[in-house]
Short mmCIF file of C-alpha atoms in Angstrom, two decimals:
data_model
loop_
_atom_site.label_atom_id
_atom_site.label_comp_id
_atom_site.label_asym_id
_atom_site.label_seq_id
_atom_site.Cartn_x
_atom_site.Cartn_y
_atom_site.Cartn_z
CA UNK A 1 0.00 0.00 0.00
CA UNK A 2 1.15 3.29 -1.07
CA UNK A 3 2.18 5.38 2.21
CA UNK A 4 1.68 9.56 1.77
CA UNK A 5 4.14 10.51 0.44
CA UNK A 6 4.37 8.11 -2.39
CA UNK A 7 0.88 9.58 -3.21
CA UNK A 8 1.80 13.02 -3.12
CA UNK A 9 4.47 12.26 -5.59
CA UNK A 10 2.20 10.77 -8.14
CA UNK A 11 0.14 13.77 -7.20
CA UNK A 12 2.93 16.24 -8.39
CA UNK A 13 3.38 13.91 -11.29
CA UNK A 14 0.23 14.17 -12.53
CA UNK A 15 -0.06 17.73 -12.36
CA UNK A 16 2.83 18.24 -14.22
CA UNK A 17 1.41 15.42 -17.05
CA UNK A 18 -1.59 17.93 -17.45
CA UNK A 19 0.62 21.00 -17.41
CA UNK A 20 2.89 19.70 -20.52
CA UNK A 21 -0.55 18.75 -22.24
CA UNK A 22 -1.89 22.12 -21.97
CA UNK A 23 1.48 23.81 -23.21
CA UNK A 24 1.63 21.13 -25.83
CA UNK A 25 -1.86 21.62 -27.01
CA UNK A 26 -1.19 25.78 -26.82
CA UNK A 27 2.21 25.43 -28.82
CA UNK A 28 -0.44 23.54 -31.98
CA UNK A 29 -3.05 25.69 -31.28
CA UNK A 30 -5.38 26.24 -34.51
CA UNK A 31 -5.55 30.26 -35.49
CA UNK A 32 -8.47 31.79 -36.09
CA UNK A 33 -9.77 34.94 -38.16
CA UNK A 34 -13.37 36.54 -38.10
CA UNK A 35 -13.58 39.80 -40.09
CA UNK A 36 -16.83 41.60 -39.24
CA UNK A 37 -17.99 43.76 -41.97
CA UNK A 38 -15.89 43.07 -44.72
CA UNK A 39 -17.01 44.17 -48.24
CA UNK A 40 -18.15 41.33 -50.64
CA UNK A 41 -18.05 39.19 -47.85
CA UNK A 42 -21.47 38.24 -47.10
CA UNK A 43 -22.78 38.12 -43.86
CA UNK A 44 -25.78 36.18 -42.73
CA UNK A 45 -28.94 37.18 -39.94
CA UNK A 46 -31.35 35.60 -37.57
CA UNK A 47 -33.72 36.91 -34.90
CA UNK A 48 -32.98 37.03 -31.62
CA UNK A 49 -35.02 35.68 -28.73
CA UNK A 50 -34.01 38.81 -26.51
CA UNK A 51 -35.23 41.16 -29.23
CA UNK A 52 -37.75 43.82 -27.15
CA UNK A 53 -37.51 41.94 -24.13
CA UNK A 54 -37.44 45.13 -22.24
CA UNK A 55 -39.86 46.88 -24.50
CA UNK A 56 -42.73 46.74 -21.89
CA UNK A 57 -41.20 48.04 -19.08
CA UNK A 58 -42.51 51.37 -19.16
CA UNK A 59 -42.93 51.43 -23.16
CA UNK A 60 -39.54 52.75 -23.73
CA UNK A 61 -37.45 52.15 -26.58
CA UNK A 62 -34.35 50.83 -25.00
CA UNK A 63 -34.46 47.00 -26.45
CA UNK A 64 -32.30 44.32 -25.62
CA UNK A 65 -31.01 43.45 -29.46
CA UNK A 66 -31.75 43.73 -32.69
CA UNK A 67 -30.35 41.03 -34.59
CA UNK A 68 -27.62 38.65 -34.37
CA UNK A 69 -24.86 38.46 -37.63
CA UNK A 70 -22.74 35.26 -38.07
CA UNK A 71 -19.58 36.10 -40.75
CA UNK A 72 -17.40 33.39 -42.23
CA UNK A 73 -14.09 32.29 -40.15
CA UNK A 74 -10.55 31.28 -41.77
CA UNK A 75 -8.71 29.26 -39.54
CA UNK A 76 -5.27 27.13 -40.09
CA UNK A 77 -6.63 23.65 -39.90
CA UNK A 78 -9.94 24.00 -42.78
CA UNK A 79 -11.40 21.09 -41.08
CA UNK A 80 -12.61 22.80 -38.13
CA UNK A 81 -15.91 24.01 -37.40
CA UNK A 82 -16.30 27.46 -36.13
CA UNK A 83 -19.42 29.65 -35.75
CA UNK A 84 -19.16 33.39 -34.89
CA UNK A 85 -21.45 36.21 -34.63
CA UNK A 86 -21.47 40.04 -33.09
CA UNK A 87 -24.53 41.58 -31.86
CA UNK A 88 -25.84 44.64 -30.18
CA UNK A 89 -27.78 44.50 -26.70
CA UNK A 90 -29.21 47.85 -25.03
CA UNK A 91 -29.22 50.03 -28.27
CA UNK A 92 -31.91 52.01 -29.22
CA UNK A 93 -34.22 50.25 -31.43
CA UNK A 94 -37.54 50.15 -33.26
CA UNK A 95 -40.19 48.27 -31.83
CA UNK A 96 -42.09 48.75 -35.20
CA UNK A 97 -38.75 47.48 -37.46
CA UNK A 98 -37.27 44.44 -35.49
CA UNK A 99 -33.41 44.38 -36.88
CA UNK A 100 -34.04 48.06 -38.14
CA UNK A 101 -31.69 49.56 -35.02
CA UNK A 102 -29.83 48.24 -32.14
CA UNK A 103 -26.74 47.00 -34.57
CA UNK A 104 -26.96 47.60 -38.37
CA UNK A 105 -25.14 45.79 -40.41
CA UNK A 106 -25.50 48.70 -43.65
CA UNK A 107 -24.34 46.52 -46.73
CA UNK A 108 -26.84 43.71 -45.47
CA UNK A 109 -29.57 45.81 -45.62
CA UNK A 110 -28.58 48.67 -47.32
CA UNK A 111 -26.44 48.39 -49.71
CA UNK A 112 -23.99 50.65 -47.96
CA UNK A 113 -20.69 49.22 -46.72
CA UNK A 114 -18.53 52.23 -45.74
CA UNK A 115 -17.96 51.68 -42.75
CA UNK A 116 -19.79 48.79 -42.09
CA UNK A 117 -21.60 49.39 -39.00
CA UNK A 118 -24.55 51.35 -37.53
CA UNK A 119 -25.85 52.03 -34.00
CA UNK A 120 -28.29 54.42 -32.45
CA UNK A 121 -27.78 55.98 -28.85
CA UNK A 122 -27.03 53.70 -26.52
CA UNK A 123 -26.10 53.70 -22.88
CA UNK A 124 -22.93 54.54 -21.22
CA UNK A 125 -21.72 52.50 -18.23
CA UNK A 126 -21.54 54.25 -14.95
CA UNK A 127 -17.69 53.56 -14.83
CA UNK A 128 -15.35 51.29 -16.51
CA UNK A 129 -15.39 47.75 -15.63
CA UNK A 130 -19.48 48.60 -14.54
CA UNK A 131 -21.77 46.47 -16.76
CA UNK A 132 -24.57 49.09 -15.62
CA UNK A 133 -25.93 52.81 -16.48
CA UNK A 134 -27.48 54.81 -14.15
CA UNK A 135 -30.79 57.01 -15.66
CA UNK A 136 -32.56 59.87 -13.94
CA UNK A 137 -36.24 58.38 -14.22
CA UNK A 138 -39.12 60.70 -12.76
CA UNK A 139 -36.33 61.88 -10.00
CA UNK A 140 -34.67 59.11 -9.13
CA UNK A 141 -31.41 57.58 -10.81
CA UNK A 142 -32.30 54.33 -11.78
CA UNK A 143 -29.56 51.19 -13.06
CA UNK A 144 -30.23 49.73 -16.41
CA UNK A 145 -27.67 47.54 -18.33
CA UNK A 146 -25.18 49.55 -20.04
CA UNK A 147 -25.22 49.28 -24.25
CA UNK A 148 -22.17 46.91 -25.26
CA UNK A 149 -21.61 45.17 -28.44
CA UNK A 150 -20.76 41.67 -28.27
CA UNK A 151 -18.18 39.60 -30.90
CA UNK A 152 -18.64 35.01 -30.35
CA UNK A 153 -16.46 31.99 -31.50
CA UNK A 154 -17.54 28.97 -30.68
CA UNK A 155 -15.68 25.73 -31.66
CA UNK A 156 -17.32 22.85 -32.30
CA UNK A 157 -15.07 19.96 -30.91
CA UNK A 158 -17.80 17.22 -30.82
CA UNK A 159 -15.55 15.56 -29.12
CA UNK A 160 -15.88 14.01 -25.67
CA UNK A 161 -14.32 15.28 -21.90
CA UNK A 162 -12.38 17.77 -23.45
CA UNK A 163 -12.71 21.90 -23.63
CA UNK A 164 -10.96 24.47 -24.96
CA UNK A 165 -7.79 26.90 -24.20
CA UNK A 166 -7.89 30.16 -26.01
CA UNK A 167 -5.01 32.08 -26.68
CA UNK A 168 -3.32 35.10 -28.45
CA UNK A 169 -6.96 36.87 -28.59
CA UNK A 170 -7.22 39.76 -29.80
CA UNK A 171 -9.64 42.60 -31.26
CA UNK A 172 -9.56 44.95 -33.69
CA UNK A 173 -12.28 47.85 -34.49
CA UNK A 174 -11.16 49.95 -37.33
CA UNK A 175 -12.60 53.30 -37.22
CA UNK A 176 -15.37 55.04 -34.75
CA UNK A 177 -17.35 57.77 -36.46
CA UNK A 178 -19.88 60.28 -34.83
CA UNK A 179 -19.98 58.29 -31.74
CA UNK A 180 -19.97 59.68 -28.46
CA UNK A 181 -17.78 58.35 -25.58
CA UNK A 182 -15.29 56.30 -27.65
CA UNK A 183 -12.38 58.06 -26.00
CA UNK A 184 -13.46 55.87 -22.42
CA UNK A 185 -14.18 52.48 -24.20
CA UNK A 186 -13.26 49.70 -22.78
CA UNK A 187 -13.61 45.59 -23.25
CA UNK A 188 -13.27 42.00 -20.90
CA UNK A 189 -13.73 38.43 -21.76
CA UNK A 190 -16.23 35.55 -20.72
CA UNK A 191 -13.05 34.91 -18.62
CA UNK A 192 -14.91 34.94 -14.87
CA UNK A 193 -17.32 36.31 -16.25
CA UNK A 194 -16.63 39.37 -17.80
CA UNK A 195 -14.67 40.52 -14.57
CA UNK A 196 -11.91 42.84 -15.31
CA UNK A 197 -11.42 45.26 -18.17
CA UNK A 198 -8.87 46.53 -20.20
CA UNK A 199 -8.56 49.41 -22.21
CA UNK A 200 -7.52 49.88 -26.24
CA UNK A 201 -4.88 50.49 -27.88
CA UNK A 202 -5.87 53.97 -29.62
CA UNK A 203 -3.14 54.10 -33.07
CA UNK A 204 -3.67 55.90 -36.73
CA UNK A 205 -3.37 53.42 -39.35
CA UNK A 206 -2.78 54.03 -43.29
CA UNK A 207 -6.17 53.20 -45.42
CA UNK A 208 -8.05 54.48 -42.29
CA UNK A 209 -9.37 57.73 -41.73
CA UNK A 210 -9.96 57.64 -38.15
CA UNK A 211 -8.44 55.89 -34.85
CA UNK A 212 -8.06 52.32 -35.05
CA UNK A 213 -8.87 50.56 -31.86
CA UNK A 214 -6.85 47.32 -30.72
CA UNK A 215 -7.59 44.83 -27.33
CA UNK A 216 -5.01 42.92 -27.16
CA UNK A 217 -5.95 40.10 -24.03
CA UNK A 218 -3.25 37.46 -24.71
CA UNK A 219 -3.57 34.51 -23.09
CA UNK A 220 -7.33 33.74 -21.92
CA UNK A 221 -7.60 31.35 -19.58
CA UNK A 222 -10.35 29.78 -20.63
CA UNK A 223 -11.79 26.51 -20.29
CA UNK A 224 -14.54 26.75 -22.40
CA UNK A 225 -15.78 25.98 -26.63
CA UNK A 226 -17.09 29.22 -26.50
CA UNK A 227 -15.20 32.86 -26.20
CA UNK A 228 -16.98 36.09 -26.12
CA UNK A 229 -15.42 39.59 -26.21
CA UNK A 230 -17.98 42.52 -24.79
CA UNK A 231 -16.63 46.51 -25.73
CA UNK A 232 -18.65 48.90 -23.82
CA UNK A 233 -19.00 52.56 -24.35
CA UNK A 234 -19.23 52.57 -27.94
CA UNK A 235 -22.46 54.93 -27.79
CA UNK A 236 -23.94 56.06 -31.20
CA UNK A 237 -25.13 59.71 -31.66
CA UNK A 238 -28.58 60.16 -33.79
CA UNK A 239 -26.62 57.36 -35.49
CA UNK A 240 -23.00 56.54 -35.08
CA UNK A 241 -20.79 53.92 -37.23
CA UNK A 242 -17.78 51.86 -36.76
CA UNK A 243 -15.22 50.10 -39.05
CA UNK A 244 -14.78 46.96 -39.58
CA UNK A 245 -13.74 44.71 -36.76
CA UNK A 246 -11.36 41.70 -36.55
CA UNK A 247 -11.82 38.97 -33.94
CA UNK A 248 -8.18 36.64 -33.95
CA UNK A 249 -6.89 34.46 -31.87
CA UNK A 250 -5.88 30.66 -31.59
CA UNK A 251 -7.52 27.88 -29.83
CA UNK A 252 -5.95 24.16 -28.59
CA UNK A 253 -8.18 21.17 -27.48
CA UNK A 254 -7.04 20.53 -23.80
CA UNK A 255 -7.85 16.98 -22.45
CA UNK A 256 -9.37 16.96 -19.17
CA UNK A 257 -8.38 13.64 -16.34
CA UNK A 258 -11.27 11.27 -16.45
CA UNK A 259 -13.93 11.22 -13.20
CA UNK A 260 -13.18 8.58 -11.48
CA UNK A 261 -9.15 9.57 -11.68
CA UNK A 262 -10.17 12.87 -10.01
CA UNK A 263 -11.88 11.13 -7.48
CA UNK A 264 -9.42 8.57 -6.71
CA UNK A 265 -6.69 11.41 -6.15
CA UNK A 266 -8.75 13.44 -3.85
CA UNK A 267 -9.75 10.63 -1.76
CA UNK A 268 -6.08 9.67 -1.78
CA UNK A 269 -5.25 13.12 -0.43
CA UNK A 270 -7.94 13.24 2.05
CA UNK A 271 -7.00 9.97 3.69
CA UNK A 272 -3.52 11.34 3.99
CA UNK A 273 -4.70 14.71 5.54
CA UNK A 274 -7.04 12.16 8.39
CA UNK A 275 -3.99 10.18 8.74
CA UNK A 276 -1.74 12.99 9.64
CA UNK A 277 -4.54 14.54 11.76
CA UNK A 278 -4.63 11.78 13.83
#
């Protein structure tokens, strides 16, 4: 019979086993590339569930969505499936014209593609890092979710006890343009939940004729088949526009120990911990 410290060894063993996985996996990651906006490109719809949500609450026009986009994704490895989409929540928006406001994707349903994007209004967070706005409603300053736009990759693995590490993410908004607040803009990750912010990289750029924004988030510690990058404080004015916007990164499969492993180690170590108690 194994005594404890034998145990602990395999312990440390193991651990380092799943360590040199996850840096092997991350050295062979699979790159990704979604390009929001592109022109030519086309760039599919769909409803959204959450679309006026909100809508009743005192009739105003402050809507959850307005429609979701999904764009095409290049990766390294073509036999990967990826899905992506960006989408709008806490916009203004017109009850009457679902997908009409909110997010606008102009060469989709305009025929405009210059720059790419359209949103009306929106609502500024109280601070950065604050996922809520504060609004002075018949005296009183009432909270309400703060507008952010919202870019998705999702991986579809189909493969058995196994997730996800993200890594080199990064995001890329080319151009703001009659927007209000896009000097205090400011972006986190579904990494614990969307806790902690950083801020852009604010640079001029040839071809572009205004700031290009950059989030650069490096490694995200993610354990997960789905990533999701949220910018708040892009606020529109009667109606503001932004560039297109490049979501890159890379992404390794990470194999996770099997159940009854787990289980077996921690009721090693808790045996050990009764033994030495005693």
């Amino acid at each position: 019979m194994m005594n404890c410290s034998q145990i602990l060894k395999i312990h440390t063993l193991l651990g380092g086993l799943l360590l040199g996985l996850s840096i092997t996996s991350q050295s062979h990651g699979t790159a990704f590339s979604v390009a929001y906006g592109v022109p030519g490109i086309p760039i599919t719809m769909e409803p959204d569930i959450y679309y006026n949500q909100n809508s009743a609450e005192g009739g105003g026009p402050w809507d959850r969505i307005s429609t979701i986009f999904h764009a095409p994704v290049t990766t390294s490895e073509g036999s990967v499936t990826l899905k992506s989409s960006v989408y709008g929540r806490n916009y203004d928006s017109d009850p009457a014209k679902p997908g009409t406001w909110g997010l606008l994707n102009r060469q989709t349903l305009t025929g405009l593609n210059d720059p790419p994007w359209l949103i009306k209004h929106g609502l500024a967070p109280e601070f950065p890092g604050s996922p809520e706005s504060y609004s002075f409603i018949d005296g009183v300053w009432t909270p309400k979710p703060a507008s952010y736009l919202s870019f998705e990759i999702e991986v579809d693995t189909n493969v058995a006890n196994e997730a996800v590490l993200f890594d080199a993410v990064s995001l890329r908004i080319a151009g703001l343009y009659n927007t209000d607040g896009d000097t205090d803009i400011w972006a986190a990750t579904n990494q614990n939940n969307f806790r902690g912010f950083i801020n852009p990289a604010i640079s001029a750029e040839p071809g572009v004729d205004s700031d290009v924004y950059t989030f650069d988030f490096g490694a995200v510690d993610l354990l997960g088949k789905k990533l999701e990058v949220r910018i708040y404080g892009v606020l529109g004015q009667d109606q503001g526009y932004f560039g297109t916007t490049t979501l890159s990164g890379s992404f390794s499969p990470v194999p996770l120990p099997e159940p009854s492993m787990v289980a077996l180690g921690l009721f090693g170590l808790v045996g050990c911990a009764l033994k030495r108690r005693r």
